[in-house]
mmCIF file of C-alpha atoms and ligand atoms in Angstrom:
data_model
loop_
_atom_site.group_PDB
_atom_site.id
_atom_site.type_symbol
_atom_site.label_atom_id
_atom_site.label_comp_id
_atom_site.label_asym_id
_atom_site.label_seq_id
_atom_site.Cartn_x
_atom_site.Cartn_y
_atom_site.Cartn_z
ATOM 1 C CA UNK A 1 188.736 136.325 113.472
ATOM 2 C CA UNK A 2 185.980 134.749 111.651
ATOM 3 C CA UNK A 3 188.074 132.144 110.102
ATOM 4 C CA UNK A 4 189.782 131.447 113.709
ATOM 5 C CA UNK A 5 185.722 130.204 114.647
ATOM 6 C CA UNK A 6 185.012 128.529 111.931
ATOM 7 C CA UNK A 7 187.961 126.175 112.785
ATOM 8 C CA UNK A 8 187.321 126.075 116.683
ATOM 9 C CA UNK A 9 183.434 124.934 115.804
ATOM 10 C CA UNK A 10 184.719 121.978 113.076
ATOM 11 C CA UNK A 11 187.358 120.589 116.002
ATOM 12 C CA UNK A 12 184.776 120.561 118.627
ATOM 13 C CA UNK A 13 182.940 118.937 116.300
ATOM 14 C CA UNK A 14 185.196 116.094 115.497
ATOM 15 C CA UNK A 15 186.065 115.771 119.034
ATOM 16 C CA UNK A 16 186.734 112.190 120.176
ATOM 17 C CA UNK A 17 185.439 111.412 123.731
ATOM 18 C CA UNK A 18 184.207 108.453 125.683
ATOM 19 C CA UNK A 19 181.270 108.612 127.599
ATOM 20 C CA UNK A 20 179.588 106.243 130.542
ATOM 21 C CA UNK A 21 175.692 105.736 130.341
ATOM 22 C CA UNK A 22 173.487 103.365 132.361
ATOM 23 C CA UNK A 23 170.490 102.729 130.970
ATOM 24 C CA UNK A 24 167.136 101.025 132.286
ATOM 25 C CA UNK A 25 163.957 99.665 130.858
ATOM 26 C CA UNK A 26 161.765 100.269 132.177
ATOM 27 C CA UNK A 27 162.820 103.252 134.519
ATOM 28 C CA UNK A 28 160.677 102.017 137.682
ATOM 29 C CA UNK A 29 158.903 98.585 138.850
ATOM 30 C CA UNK A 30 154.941 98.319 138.809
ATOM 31 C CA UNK A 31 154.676 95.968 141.919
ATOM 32 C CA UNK A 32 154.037 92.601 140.509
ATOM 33 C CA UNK A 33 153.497 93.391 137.078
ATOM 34 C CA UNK A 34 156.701 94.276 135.721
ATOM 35 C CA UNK A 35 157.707 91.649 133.779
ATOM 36 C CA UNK A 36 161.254 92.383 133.088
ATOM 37 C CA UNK A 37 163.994 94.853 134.042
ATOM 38 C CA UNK A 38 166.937 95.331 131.604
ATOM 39 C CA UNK A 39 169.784 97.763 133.198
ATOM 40 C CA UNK A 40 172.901 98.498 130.241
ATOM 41 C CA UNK A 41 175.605 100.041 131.195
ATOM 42 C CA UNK A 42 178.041 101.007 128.300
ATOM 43 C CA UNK A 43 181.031 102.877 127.394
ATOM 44 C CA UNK A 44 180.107 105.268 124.474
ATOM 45 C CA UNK A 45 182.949 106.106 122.166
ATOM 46 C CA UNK A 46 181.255 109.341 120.952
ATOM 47 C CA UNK A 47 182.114 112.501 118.606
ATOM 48 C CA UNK A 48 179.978 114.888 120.523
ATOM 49 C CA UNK A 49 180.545 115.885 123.696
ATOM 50 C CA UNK A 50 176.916 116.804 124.865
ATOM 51 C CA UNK A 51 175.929 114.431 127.948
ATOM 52 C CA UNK A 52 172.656 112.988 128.210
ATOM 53 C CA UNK A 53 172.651 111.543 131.399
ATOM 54 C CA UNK A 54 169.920 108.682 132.714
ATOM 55 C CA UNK A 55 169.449 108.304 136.278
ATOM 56 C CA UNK A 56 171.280 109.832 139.241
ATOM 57 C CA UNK A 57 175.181 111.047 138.726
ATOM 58 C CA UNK A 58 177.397 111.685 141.773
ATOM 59 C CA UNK A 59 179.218 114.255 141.940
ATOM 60 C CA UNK A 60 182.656 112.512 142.300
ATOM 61 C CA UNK A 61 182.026 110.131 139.286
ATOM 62 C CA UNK A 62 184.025 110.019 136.023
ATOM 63 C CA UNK A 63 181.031 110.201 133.429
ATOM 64 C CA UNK A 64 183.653 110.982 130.315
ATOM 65 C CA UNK A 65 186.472 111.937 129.105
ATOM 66 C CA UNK A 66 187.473 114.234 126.367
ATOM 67 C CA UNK A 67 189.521 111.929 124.534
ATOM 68 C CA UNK A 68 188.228 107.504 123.010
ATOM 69 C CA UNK A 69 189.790 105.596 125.517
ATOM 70 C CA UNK A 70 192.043 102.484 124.335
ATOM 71 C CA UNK A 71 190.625 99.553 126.115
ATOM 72 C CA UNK A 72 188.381 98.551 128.259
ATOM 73 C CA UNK A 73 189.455 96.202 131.025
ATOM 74 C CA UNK A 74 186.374 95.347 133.013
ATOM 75 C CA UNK A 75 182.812 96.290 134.163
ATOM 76 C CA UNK A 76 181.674 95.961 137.519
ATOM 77 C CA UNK A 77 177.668 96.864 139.011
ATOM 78 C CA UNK A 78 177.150 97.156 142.500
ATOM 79 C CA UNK A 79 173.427 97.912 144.413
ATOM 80 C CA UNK A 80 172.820 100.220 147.412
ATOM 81 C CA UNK A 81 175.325 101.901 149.784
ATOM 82 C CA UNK A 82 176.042 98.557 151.099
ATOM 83 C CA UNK A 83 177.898 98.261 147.537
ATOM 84 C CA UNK A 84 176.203 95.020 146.839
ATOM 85 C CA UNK A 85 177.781 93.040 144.172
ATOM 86 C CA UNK A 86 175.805 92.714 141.406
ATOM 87 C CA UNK A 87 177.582 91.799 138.268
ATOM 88 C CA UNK A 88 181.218 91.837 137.103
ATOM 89 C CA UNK A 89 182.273 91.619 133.284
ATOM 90 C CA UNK A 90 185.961 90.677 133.188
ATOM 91 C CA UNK A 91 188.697 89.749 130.886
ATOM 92 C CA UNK A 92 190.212 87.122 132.521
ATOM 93 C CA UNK A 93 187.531 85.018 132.300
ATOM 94 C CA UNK A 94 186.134 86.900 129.789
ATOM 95 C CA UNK A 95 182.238 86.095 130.570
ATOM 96 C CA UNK A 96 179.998 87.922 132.248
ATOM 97 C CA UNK A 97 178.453 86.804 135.653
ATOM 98 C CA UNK A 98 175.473 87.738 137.923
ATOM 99 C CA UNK A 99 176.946 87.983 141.170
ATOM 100 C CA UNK A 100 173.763 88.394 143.289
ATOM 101 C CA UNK A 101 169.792 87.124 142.539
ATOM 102 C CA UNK A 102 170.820 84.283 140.735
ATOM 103 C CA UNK A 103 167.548 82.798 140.247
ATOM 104 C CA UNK A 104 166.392 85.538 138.179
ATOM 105 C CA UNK A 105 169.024 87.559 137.096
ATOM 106 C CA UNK A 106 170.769 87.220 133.432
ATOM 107 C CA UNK A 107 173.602 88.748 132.415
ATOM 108 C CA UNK A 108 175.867 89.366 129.431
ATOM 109 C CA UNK A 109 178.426 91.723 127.768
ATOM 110 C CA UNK A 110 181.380 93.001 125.863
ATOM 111 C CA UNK A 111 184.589 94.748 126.817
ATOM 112 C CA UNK A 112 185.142 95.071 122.847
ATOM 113 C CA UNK A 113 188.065 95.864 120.994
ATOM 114 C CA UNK A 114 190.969 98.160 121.365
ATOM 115 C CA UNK A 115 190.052 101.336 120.613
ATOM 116 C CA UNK A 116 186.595 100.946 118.522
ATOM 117 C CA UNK A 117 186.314 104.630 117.294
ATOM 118 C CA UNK A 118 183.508 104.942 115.385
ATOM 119 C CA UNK A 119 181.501 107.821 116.736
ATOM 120 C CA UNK A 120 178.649 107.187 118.629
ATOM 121 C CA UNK A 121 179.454 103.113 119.284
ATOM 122 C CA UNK A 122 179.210 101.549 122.229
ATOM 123 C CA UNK A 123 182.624 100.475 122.964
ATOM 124 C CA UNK A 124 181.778 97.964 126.019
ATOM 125 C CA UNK A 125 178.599 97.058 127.875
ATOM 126 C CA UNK A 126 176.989 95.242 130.351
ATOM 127 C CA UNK A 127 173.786 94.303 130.408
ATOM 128 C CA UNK A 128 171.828 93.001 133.260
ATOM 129 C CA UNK A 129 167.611 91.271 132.901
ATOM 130 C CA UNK A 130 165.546 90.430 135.818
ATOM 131 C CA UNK A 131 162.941 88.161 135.645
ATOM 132 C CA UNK A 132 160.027 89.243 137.352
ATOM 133 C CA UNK A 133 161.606 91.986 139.406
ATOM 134 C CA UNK A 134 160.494 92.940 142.496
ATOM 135 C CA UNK A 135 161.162 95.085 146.301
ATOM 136 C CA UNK A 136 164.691 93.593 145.754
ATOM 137 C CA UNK A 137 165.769 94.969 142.555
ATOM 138 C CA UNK A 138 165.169 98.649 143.677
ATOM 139 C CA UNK A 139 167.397 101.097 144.830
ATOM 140 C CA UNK A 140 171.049 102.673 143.551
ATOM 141 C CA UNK A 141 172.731 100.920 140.890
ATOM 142 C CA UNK A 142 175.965 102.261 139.968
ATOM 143 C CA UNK A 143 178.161 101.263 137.265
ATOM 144 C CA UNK A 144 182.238 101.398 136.916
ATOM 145 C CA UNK A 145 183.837 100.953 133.696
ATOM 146 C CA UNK A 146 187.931 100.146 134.219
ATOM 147 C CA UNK A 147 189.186 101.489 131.024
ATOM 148 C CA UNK A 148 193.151 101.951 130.257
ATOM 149 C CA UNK A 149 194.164 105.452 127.850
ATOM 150 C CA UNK A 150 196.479 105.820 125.294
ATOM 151 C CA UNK A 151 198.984 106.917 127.733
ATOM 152 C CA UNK A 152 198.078 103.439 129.658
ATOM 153 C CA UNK A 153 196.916 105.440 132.269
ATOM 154 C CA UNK A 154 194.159 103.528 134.498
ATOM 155 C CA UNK A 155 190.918 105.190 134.135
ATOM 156 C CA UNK A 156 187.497 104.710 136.064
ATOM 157 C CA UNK A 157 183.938 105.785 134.644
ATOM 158 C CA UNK A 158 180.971 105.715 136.920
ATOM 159 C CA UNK A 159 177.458 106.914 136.730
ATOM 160 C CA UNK A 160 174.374 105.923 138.868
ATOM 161 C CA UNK A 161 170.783 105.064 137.984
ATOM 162 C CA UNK A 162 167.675 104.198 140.826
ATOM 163 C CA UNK A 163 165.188 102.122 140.429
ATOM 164 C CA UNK A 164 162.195 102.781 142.551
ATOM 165 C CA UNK A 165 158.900 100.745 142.768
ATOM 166 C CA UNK A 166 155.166 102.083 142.065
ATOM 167 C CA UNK A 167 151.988 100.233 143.345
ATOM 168 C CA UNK A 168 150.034 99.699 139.902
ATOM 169 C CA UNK A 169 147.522 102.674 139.213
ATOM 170 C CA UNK A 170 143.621 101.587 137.834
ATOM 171 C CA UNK A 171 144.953 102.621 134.610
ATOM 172 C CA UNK A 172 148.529 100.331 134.788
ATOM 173 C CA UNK A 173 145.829 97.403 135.778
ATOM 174 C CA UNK A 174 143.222 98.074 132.923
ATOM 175 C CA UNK A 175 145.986 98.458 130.233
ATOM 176 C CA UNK A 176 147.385 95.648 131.767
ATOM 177 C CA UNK A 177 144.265 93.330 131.459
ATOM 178 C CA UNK A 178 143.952 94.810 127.889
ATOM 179 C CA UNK A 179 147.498 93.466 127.202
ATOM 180 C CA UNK A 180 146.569 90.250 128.829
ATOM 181 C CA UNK A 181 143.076 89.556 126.981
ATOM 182 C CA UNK A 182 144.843 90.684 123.636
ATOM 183 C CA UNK A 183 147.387 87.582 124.743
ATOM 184 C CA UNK A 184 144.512 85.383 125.561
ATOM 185 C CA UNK A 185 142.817 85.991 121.975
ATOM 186 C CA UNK A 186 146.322 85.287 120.233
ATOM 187 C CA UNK A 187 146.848 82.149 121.789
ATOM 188 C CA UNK A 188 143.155 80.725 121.629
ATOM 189 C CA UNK A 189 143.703 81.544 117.546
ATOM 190 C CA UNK A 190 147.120 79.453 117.435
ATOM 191 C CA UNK A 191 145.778 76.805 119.891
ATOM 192 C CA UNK A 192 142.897 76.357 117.015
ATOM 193 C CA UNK A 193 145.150 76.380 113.949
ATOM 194 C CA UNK A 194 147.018 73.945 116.154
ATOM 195 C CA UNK A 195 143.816 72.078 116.680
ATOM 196 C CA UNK A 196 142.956 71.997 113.104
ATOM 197 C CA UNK A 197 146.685 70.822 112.240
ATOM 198 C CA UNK A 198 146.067 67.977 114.245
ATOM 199 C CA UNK A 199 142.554 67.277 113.144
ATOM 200 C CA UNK A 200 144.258 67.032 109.781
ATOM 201 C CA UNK A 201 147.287 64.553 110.930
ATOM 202 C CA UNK A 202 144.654 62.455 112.740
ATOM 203 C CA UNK A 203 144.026 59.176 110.604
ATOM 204 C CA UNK A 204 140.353 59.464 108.614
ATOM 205 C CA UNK A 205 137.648 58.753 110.169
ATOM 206 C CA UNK A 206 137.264 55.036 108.753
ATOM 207 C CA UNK A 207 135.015 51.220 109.594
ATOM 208 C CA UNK A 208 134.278 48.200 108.087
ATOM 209 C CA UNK A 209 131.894 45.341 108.356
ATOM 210 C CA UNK A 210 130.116 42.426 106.639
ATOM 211 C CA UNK A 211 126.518 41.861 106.435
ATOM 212 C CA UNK A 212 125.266 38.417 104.811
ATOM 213 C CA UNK A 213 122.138 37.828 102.828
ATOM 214 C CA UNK A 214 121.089 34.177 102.495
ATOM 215 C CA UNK A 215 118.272 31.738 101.073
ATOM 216 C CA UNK A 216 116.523 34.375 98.379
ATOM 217 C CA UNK A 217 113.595 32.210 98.719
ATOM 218 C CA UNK A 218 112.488 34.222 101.887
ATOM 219 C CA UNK A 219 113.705 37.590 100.628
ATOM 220 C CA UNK A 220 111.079 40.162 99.761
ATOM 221 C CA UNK A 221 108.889 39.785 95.926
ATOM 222 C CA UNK A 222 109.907 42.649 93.941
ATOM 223 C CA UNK A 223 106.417 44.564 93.132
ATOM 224 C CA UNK A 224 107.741 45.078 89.188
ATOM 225 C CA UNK A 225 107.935 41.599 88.141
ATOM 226 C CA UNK A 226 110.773 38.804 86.279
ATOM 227 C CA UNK A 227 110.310 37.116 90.074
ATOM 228 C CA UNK A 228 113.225 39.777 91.460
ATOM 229 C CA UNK A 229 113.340 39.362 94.974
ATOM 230 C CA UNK A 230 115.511 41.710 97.642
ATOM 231 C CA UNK A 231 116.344 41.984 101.071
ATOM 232 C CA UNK A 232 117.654 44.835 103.346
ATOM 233 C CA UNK A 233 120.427 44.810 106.299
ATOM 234 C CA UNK A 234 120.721 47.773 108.673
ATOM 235 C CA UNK A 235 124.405 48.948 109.392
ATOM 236 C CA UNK A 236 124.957 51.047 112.323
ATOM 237 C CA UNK A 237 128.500 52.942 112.558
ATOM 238 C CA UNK A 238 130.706 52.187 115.595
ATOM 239 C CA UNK A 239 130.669 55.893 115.887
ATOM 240 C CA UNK A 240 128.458 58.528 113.895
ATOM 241 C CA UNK A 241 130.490 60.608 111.576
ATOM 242 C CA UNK A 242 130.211 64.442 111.145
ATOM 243 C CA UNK A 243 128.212 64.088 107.591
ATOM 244 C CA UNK A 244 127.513 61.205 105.784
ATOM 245 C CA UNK A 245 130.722 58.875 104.653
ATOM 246 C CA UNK A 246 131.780 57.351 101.527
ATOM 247 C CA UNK A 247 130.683 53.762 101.644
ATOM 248 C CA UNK A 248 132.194 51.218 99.183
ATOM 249 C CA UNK A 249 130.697 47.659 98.961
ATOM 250 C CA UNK A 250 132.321 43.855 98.072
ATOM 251 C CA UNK A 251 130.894 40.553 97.671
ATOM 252 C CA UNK A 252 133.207 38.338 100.107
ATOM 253 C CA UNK A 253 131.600 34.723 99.334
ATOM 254 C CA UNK A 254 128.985 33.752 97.106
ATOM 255 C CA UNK A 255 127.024 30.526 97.082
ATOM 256 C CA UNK A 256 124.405 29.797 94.653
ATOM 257 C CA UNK A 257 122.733 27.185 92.952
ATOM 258 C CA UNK A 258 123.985 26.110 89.750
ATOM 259 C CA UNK A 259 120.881 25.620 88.071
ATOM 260 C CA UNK A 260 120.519 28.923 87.044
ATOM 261 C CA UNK A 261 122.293 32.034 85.720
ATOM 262 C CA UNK A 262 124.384 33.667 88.190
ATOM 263 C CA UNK A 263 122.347 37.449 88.704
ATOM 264 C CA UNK A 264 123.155 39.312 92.147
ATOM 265 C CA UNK A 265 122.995 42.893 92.558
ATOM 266 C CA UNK A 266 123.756 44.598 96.085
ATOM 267 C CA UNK A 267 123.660 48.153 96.519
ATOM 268 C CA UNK A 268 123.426 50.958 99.464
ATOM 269 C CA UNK A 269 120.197 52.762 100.467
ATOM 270 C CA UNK A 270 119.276 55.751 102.570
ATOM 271 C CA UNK A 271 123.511 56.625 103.746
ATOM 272 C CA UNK A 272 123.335 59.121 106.658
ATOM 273 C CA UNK A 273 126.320 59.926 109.471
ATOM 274 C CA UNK A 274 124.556 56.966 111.691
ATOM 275 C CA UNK A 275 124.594 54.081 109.121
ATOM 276 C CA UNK A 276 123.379 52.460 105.849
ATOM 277 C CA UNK A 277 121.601 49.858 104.513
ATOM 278 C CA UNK A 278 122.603 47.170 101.983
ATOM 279 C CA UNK A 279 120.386 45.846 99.731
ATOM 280 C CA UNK A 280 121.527 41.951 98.123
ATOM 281 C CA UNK A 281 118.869 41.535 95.277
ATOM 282 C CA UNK A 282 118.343 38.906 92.626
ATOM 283 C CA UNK A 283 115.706 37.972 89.870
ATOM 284 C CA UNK A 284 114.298 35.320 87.566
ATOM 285 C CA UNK A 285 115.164 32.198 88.382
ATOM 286 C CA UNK A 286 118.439 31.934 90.107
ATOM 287 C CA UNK A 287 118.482 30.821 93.718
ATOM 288 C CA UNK A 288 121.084 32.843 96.081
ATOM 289 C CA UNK A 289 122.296 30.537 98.604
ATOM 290 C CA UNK A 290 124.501 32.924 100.526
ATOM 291 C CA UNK A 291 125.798 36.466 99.545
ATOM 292 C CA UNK A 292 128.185 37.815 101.938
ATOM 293 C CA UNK A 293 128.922 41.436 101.555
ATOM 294 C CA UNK A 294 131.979 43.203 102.942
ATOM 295 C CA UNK A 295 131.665 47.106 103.599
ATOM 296 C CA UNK A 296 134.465 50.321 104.193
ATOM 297 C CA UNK A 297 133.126 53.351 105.263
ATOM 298 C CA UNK A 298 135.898 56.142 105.116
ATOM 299 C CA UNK A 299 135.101 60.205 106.123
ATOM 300 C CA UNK A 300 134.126 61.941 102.803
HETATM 301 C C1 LIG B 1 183.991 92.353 140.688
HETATM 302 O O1 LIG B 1 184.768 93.394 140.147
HETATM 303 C C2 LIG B 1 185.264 94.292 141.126
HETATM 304 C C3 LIG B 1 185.978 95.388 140.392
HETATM 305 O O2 LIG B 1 186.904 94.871 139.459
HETATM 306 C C4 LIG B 1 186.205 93.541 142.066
HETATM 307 O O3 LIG B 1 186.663 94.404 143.078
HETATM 308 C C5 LIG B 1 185.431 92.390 142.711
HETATM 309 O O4 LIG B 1 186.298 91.603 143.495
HETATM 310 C C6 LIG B 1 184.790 91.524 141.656
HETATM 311 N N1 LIG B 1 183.954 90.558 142.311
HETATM 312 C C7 LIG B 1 183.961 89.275 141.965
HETATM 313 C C8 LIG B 1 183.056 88.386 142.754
HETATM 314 O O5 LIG B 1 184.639 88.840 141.051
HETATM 315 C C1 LIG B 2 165.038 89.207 148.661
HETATM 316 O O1 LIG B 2 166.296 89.148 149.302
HETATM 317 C C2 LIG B 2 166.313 88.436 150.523
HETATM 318 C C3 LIG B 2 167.677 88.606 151.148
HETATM 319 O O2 LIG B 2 168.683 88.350 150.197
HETATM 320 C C4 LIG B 2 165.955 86.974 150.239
HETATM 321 O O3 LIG B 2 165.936 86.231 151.448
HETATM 322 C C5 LIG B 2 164.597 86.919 149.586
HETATM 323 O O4 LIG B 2 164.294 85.588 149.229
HETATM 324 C C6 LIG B 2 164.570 87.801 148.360
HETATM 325 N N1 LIG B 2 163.222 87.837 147.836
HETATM 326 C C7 LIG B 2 162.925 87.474 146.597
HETATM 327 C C8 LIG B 2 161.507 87.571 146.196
HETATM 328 O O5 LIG B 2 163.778 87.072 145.810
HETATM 329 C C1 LIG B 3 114.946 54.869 103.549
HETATM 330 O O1 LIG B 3 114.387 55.925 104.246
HETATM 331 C C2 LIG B 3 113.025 56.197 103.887
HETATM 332 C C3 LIG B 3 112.610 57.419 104.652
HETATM 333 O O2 LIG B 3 112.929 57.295 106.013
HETATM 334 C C4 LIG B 3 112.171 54.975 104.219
HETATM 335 O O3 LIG B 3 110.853 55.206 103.838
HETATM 336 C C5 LIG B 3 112.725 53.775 103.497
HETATM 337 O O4 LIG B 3 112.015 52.633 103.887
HETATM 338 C C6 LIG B 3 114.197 53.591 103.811
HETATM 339 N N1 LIG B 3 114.723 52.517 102.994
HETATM 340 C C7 LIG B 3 115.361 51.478 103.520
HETATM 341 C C8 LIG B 3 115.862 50.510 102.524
HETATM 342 O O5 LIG B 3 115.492 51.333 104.735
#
């Protein structure tokens, strides 16, 4: 007697049996905030013969059989008790299409292979996304699986599910702000990374110029002696940079008497992010003509 048990339990156990489910995410619409609506329907080839049942299931549906079935042959979803078509999965074409709300409805799916029997796989499934969902995705949905047995006996699975529609409560709306400014903060951060990116592809920050210094007669005496004499040129950037820039300095053209060594110095004085000035000096007793200076300024 014991032993009789033992082996009814283990074959219950191992039982092979096919099973319908419709599944929906989520199970109702929040009126205008609902993003999404995903309804699967599937065929379940399944070693356990406990049902777990989402949504509503008529009493006259097929919601599984006690044995894997051997093919599936087509899926078909219709809405309301008008039996509106919604989507049919088929194998001749094999492709799933959205039958009704074409703007926003997407739809794809699987009829599978003969006789997948791994327990617990889903054999075949449609599945079915709204975009932005609204009063006319609710109501009945019902599912019907066309599935052929071993036998090649024609079998039909259905099964039901309802979506309803909710007006938001203060709590969907706060958590739904909350979800919105956490959005908000992620995309400010990758609009600046993106900001800095292009700050970065941007070519530098870069001018150039020429000042000239000529007839070192009327430049300025140098208060420290061996007759050095100097002048200054302002230089105003086009456009102020952030910090001061590196400046780099070249004599362009030189003209000088040739009565005399040939001494020139020019350097750069008092560099800020507005400008510079150049300094063209000389001493003893050379005579500058004409010093012409050429400048770059590039972003440090
Ligand atoms: C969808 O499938 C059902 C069931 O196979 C069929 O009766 C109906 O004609 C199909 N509709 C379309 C538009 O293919
Ligand atoms: C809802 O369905 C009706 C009838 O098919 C259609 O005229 C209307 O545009 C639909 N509304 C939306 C928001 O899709
Ligand atoms: C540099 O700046 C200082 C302080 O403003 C000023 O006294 C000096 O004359 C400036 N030098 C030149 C060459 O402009």
């Amino acid at each position: 007697m014991f032993r009789l048990l033992t082996t009814l339990i283990l074959w219950v156990a191992l039982s092979e049996a096919s099973k319908i489910v419709i599944q929906s995410n989520p199970n109702y619409l929040l009126q205008d905030l609902t993003k999404t609506l995903t309804l699967r329907c599937s065929l379940l080839d399944t070693a356990t013969t406990t049902t777990t049942m989402i949504g509503r299931r008529d009493a006259g549906d097929l919601t599984e059989t006690q044995y894997d079935v051997q093919s599936v042959t087509a899926i078909s979803v219709v809405r309301n008790s008008q039996n509106e078509p919604v989507a049919n999965l088929t194998s001749q074409p094999s492709a799933a299409v959205p039958l009704t709300d074409l703007k926003s409805l997407k739809v794809h799916g699987s009829l599978g292979k003969n006789h997948a029997s791994s327990p617990n796989s889903e054999h075949a499934f449609l599945e079915m996304q709204w975009d932005h969902p609204g009063q006319n995705q609710t109501g009945g949905y019902t599912c019907y699986i066309y599935a052929v047995d071993a036998q090649g006996q024609n079998i039909v699975f259905s099964t039901s599910a309802e979506i309803g529609q909710e007006f938001p409560s203060a709590d969907d709306m706060l958590s739904h702000i909350s979800q919105l400014e956490k959005t908000v903060d992620a995309l400010e951060q990758r609009l600046q990374a993106v900001e800095i990116k292009l700050g970065l592809l941007k070519p530098p920050h870069a001018e150039e110029g020429m000042v000239v210094c000529e007839d070192s007669n009327n430049w300025n005496r140098d208060p420290y002696g061996n007759n050095g004499r100097y002048v200054f040129h302002n230089v105003k950037f086009q456009t102020p940079y952030d910090k001061p820039p590196m400046v780099s300095l070249g004599i362009d053209l030189l003209d000088e008497s040739s009565d005399a060594y040939l001494r020139i110095h020019t350097d750069i004085d008092n560099l800020t992010k507005d400008g510079f000035t150049v300094r063209c000096g000389t001493w003893a007793d050379t005579y500058i003509f004409k010093v012409r200076v050429r400048w770059v300024s590039v972003v440090a």
